[in-house]
mmCIF file of C-alpha atoms in Angstrom:
data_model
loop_
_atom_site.group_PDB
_atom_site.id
_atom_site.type_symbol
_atom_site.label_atom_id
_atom_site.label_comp_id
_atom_site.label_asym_id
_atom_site.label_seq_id
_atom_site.Cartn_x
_atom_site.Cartn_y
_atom_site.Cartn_z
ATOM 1 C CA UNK V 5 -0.593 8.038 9.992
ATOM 2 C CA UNK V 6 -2.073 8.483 6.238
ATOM 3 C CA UNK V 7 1.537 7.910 3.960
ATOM 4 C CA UNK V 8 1.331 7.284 -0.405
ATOM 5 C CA UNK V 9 3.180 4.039 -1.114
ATOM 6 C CA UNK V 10 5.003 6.354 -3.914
ATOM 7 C CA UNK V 11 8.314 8.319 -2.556
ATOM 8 C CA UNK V 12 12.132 8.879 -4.118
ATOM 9 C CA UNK V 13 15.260 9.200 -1.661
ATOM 10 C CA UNK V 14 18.424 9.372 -2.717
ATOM 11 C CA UNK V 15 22.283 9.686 -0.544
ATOM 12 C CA UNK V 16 25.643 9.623 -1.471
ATOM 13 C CA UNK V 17 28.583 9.800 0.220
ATOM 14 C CA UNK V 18 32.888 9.874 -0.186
ATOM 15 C CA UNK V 19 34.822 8.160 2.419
ATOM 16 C CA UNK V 20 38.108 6.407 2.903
ATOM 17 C CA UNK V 21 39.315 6.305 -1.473
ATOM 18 C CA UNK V 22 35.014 5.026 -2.350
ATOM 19 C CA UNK V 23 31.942 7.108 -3.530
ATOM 20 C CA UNK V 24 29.045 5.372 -2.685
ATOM 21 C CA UNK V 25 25.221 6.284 -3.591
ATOM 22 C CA UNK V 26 22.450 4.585 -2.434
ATOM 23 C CA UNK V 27 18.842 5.101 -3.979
ATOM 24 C CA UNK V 28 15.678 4.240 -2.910
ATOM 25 C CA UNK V 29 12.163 4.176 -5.241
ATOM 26 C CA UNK V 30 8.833 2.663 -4.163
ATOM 27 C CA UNK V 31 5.633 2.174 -5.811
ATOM 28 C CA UNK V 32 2.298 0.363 -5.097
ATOM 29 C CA UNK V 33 1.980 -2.814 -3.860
ATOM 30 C CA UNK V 34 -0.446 -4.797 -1.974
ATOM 31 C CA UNK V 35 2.748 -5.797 0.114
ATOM 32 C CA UNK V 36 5.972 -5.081 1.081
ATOM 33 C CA UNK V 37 8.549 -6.361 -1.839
ATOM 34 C CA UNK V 38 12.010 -5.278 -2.058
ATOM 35 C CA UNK V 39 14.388 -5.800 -5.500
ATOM 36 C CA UNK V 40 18.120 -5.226 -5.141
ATOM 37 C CA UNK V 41 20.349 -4.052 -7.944
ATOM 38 C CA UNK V 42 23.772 -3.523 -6.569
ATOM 39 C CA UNK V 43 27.048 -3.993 -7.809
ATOM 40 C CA UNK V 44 29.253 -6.885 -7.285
ATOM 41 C CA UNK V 45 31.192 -5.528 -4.679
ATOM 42 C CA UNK V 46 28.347 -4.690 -2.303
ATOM 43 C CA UNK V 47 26.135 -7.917 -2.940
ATOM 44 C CA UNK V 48 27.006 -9.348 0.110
ATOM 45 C CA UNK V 49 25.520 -6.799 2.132
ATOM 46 C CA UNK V 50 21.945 -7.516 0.464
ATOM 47 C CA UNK V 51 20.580 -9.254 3.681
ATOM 48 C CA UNK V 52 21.008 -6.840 5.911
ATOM 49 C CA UNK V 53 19.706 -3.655 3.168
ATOM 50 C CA UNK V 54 16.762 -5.812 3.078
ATOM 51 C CA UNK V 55 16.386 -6.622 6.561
ATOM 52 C CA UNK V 56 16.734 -2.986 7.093
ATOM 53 C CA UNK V 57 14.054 -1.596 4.769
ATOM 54 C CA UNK V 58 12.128 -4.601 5.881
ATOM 55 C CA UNK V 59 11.907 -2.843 9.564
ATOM 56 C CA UNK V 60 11.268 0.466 8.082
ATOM 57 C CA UNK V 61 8.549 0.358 5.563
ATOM 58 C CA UNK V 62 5.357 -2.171 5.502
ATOM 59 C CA UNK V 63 3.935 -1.495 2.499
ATOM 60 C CA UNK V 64 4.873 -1.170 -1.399
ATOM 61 C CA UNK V 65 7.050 -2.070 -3.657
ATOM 62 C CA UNK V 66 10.715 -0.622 -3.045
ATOM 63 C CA UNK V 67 13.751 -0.694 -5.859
ATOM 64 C CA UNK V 68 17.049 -0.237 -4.242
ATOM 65 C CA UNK V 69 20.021 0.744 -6.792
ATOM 66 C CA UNK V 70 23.252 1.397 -5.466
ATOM 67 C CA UNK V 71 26.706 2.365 -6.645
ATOM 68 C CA UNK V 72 30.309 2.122 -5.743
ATOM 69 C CA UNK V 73 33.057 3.708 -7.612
ATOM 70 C CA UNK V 74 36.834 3.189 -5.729
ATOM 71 C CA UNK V 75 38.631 6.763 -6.476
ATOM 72 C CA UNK V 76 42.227 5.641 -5.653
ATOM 73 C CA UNK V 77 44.676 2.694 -6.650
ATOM 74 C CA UNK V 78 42.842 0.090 -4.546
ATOM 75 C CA UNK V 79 40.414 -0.075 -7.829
ATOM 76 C CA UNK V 80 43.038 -1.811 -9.810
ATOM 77 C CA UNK V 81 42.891 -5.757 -9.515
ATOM 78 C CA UNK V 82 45.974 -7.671 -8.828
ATOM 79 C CA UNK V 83 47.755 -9.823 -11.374
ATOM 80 C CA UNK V 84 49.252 -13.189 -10.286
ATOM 81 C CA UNK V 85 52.842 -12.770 -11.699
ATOM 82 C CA UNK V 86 54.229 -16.526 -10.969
ATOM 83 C CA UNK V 87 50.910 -17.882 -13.345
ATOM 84 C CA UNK V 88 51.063 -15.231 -15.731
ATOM 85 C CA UNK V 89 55.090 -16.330 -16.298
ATOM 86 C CA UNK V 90 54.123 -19.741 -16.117
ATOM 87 C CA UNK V 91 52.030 -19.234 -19.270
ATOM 88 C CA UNK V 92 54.015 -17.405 -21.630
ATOM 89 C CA UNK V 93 56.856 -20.004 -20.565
ATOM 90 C CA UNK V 94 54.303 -23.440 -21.444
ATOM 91 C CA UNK V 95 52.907 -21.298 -24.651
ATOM 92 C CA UNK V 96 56.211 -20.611 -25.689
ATOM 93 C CA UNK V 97 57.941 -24.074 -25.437
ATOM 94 C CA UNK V 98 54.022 -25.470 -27.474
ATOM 95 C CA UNK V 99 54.127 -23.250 -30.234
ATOM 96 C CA UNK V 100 56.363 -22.739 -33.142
ATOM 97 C CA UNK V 101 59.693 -21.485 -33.583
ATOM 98 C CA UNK V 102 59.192 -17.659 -33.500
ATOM 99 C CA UNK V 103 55.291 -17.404 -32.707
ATOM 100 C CA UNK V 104 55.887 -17.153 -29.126
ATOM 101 C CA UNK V 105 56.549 -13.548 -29.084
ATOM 102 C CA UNK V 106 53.632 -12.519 -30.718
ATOM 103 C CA UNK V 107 51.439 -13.307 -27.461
ATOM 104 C CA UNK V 108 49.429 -10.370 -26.769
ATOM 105 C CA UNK V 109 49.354 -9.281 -22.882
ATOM 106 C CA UNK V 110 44.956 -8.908 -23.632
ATOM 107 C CA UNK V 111 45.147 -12.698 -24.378
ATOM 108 C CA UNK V 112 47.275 -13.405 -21.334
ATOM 109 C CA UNK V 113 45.383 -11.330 -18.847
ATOM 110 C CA UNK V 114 41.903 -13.706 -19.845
ATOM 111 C CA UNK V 115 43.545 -16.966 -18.521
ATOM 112 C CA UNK V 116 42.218 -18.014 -15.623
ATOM 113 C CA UNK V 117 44.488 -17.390 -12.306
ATOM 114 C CA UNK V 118 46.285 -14.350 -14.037
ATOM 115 C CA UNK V 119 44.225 -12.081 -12.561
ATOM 116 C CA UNK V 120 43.108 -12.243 -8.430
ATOM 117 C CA UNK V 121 40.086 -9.739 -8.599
ATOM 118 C CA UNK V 122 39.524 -10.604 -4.807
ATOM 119 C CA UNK V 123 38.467 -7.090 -3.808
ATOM 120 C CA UNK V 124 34.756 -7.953 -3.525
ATOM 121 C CA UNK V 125 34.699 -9.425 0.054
ATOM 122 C CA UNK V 126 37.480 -6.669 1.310
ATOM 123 C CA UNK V 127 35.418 -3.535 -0.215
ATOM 124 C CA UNK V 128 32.210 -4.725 1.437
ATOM 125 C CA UNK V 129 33.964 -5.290 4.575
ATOM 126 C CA UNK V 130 34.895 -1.548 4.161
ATOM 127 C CA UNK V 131 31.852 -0.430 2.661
ATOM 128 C CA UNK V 132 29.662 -2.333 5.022
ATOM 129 C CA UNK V 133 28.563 1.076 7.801
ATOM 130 C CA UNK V 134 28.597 2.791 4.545
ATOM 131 C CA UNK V 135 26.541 1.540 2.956
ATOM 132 C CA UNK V 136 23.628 0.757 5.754
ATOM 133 C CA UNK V 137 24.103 4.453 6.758
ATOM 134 C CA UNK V 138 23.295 5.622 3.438
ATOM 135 C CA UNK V 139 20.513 3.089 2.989
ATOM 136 C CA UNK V 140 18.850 4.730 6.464
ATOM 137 C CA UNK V 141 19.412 8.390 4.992
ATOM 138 C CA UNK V 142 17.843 7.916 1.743
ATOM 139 C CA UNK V 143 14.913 5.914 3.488
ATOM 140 C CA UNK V 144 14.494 8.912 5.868
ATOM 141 C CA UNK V 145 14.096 10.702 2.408
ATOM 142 C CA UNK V 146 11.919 8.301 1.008
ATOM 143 C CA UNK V 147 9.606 8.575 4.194
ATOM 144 C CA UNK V 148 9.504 11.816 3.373
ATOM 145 C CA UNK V 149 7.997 12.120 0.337
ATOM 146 C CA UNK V 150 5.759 9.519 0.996
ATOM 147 C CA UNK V 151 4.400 11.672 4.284
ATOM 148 C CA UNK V 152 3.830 14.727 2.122
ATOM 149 C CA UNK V 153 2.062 12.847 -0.180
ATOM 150 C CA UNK V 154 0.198 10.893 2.558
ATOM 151 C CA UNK V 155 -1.226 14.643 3.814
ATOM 152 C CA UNK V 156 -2.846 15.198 0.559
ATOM 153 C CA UNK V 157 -4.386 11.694 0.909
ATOM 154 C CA UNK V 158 -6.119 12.088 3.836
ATOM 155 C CA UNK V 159 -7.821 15.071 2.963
ATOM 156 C CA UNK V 160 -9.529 13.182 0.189
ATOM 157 C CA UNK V 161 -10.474 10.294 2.803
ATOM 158 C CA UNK V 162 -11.933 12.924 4.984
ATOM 159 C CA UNK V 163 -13.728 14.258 2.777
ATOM 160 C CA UNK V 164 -15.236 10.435 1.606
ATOM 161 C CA UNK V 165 -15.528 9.900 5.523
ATOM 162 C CA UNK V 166 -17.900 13.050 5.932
ATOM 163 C CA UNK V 167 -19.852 12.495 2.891
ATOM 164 C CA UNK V 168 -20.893 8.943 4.299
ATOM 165 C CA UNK V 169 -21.925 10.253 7.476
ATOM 166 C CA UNK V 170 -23.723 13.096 5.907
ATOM 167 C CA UNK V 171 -25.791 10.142 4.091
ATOM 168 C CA UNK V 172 -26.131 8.113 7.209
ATOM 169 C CA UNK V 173 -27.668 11.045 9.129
ATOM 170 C CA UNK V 174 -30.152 11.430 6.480
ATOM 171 C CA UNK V 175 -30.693 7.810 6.381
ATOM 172 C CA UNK V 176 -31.169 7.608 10.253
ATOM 173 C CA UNK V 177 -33.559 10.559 9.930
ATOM 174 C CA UNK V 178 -35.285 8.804 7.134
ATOM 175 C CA UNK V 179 -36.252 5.332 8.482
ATOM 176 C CA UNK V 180 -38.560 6.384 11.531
ATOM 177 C CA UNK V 181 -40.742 8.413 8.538
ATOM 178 C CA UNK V 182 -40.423 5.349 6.444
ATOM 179 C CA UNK V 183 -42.436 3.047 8.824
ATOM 180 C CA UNK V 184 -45.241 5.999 9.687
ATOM 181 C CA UNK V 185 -45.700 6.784 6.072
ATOM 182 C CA UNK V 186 -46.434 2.953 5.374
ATOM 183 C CA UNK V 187 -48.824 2.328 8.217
ATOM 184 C CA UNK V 188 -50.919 6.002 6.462
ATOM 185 C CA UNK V 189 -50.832 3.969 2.937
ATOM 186 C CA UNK V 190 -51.523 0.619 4.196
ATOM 187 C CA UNK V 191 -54.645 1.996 6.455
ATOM 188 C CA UNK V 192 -55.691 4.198 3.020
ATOM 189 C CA UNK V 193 -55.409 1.627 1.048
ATOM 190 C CA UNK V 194 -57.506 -1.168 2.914
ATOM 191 C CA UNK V 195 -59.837 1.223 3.288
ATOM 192 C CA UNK V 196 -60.469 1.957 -0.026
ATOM 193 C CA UNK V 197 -60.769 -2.046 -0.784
ATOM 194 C CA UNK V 198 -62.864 -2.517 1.815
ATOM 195 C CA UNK V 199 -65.258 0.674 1.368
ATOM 196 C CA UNK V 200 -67.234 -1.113 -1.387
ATOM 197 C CA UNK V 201 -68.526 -3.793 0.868
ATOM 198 C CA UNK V 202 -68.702 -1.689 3.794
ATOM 199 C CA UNK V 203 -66.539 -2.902 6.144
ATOM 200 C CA UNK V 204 -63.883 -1.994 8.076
ATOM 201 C CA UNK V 205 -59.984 -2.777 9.536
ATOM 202 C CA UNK V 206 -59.479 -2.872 13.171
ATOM 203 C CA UNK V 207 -56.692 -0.326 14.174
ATOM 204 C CA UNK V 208 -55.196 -3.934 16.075
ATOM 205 C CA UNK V 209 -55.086 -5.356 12.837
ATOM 206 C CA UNK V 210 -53.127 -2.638 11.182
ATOM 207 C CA UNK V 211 -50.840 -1.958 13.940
ATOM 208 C CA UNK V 212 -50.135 -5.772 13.724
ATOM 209 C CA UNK V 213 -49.072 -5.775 9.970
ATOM 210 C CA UNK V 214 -47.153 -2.422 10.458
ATOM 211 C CA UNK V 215 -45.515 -4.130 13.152
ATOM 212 C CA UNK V 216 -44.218 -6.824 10.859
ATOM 213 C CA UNK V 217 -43.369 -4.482 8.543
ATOM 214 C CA UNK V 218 -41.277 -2.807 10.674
ATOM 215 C CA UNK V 219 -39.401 -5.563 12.056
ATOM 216 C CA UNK V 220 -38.295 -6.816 8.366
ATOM 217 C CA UNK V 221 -37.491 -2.986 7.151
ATOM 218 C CA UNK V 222 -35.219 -2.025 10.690
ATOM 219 C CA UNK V 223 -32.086 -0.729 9.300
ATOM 220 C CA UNK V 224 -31.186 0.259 13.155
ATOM 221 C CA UNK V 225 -28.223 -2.040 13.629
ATOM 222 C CA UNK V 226 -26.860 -1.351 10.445
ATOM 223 C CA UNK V 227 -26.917 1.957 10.960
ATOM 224 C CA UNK V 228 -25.094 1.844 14.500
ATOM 225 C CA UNK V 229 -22.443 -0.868 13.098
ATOM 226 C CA UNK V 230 -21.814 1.648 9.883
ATOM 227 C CA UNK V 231 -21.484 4.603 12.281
ATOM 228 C CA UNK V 232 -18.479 2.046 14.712
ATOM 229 C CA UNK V 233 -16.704 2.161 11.526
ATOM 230 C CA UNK V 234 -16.884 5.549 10.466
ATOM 231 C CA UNK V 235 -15.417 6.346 14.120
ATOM 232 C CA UNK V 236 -12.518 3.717 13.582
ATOM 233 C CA UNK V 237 -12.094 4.611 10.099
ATOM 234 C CA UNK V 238 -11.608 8.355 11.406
ATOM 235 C CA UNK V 239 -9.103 7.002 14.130
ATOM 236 C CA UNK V 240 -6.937 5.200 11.826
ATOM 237 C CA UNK V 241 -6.814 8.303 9.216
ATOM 238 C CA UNK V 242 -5.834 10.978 12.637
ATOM 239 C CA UNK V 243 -2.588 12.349 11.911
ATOM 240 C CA UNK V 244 -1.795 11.019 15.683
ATOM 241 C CA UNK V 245 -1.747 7.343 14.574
ATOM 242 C CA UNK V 246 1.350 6.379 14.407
ATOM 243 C CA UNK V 247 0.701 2.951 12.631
ATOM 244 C CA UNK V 248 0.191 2.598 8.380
ATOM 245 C CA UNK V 249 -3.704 2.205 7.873
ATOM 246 C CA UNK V 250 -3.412 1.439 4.382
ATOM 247 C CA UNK V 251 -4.562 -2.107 4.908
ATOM 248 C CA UNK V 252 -6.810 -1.722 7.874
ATOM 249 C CA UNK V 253 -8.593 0.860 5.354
ATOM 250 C CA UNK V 254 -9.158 -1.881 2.603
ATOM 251 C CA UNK V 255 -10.440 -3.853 4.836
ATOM 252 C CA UNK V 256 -12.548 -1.449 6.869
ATOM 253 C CA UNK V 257 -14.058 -0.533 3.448
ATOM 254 C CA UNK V 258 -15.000 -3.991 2.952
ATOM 255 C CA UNK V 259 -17.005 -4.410 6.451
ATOM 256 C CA UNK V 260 -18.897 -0.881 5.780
ATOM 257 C CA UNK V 261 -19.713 -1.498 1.935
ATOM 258 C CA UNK V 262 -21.748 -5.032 3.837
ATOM 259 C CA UNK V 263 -23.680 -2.867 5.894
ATOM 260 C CA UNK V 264 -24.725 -0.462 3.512
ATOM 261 C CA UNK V 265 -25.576 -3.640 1.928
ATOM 262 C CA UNK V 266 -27.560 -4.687 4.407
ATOM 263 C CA UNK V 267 -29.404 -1.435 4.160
ATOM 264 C CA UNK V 268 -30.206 -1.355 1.156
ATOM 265 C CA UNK V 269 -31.683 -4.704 1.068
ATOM 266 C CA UNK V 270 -34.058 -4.415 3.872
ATOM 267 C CA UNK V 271 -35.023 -0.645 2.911
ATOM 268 C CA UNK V 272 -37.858 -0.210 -0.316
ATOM 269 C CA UNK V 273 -37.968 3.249 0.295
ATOM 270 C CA UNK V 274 -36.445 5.423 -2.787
ATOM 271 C CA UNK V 275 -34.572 8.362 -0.605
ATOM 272 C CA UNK V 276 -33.006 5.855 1.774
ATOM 273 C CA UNK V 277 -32.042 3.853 -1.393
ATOM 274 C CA UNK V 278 -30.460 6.988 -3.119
ATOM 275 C CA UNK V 279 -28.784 7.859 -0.584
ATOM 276 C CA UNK V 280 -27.019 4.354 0.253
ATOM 277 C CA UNK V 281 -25.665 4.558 -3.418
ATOM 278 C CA UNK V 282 -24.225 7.581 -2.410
ATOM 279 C CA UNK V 283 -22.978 6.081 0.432
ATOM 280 C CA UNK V 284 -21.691 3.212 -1.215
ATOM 281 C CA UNK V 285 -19.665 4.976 -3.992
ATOM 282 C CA UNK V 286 -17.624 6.846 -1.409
ATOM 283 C CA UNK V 287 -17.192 3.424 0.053
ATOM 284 C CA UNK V 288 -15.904 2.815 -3.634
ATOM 285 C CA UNK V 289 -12.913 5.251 -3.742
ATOM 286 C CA UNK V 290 -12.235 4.662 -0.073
ATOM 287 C CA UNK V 291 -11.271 1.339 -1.309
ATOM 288 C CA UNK V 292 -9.617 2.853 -4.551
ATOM 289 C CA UNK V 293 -7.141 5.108 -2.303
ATOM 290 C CA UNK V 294 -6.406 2.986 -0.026
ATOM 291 C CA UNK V 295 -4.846 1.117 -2.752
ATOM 292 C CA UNK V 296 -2.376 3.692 -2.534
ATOM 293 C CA UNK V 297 -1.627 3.995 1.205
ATOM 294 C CA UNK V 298 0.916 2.564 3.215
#
């Protein structure tokens, strides 16, 4: 299946005093790379998010923000009441006559030990299903997107997949002409040089040098490998396949762009040649979208 790298998915949920949202984003990439912003309190659960998106998506780069906001009393921290009378007892007895009751509670509360914020490992504990449930939902989202984006996709790559075998038929039609039309030059040709001194070419002698010509212009294999990887290219891009061909298009693209390669090369003929540019410039933005494909 054809899915865009791009997609958005969001969920949010309220459970047990705790709103939590989770939201996903991904972009291009030539692989899969996941960046984690989430608060202190769910930090500890980054592993597993990760491990979890890991399993899901293959390809791109994914930005996963969450957010956790405690709606009851459980948001407060706690405040260490034997330390924080320890202090105003020391900095009382240290400073002068009188200045000890002009300690502000703002100063006090910064000291360290005065206040036990030691909610972090508790609220993940609680958050922890949460939070992974959430992270499935909005990656169900994400998929999504990227799916309805992905349909639009493949049209465009079918419609680079026909034009190359449109230019391939005409190409295979092409090359039997190519070698006949040489061997009615060459024997015109040698005739005309040799017409001035009367003589003649043996028909073995031309068949023998169209032979050879032939041989080094037979674009036959080319044009079978080219038309393998049109088939598989059309196999990977069938809405039945249910693994990403994002990659296995890039490369694909690579292998067909040699043959065509190939083709042009061993071809001097100017319609076969015009018509492998053609070829290779859907090659071209085969490779271009696939840049964009899971």
């Amino acid at each position: 299946m054809i899915r865009s790298m791009t997609g958005f998915g969001v969920a949010t949920a309220e459970a047990d005093g705790a709103r939590c949202t989770i939201e996903l984003r991904s972009v291009n990439s030539r692989f899969f790379k996941c960046t984690l912003r989430l608060p202190v309190e769910l930090q500890q659960l980054e592993p597993e998010l990760e491990a979890l998106l890991m399993r899901r998506l293959t390809r791109g780069s994914v930005t996963v923000a969450g957010r956790w906001v405690e709606t009851t009393s459980r948001a407060v921290a706690s405040i260490n009441t034997a330390a924080l009378q320890a202090y105003v007892e020391r900095l009382r007895a240290a400073l002068p006559a009188g200045m000890g009751n002009d300690l502000r509670v703002a100063d006090l509360l910064s000291l360290p030990g005065v206040v036990n914020d030691d909610r972090a490992t508790a609220i993940a504990e609680r958050a922890h299903d949460m939070v992974l449930r959430l992270a499935g939902e909005a990656c169900d989202a994400l998929l999504a997107m990227r799916e309805r984006e992905g349909l639009a996709l493949r049209e465009t790559l079918v419609d680079f997949g026909n034009q190359i075998q449109e230019r391939l038929d005409a190409v295979r039609a092409r090359a039997p002409e190519v070698v006949a039309q040489y061997q009615e030059r060459l024997r015109q040709r040698v005739n005309g040089l040799l017409k001035d001194v009367g003589a003649t070419i043996s028909e073995a002698e031309l068949v023998k040098e169209v032979a050879i010509y032939a041989e080094r212009s037979d674009v036959a294999e080319e044009i079978v490998r080219l038309s393998g990887h049109l088939e598989q290219y059309r196999s990977i891009i069938e809405p039945g396949n249910p693994q990403p061909g994002g990659r296995a298009l890039d490369f694909l693209a690579q292998e067909m762009l040699r043959e065509a390669n190939t083709i042009a090369s061993k071809s001097a003929d100017v319609e076969i040649s015009r018509r492998i540019v053609e070829i290779k410039t859907s090659i071209d933005r085969i490779k271009e979208q696939s840049q964009n494909a899971e």
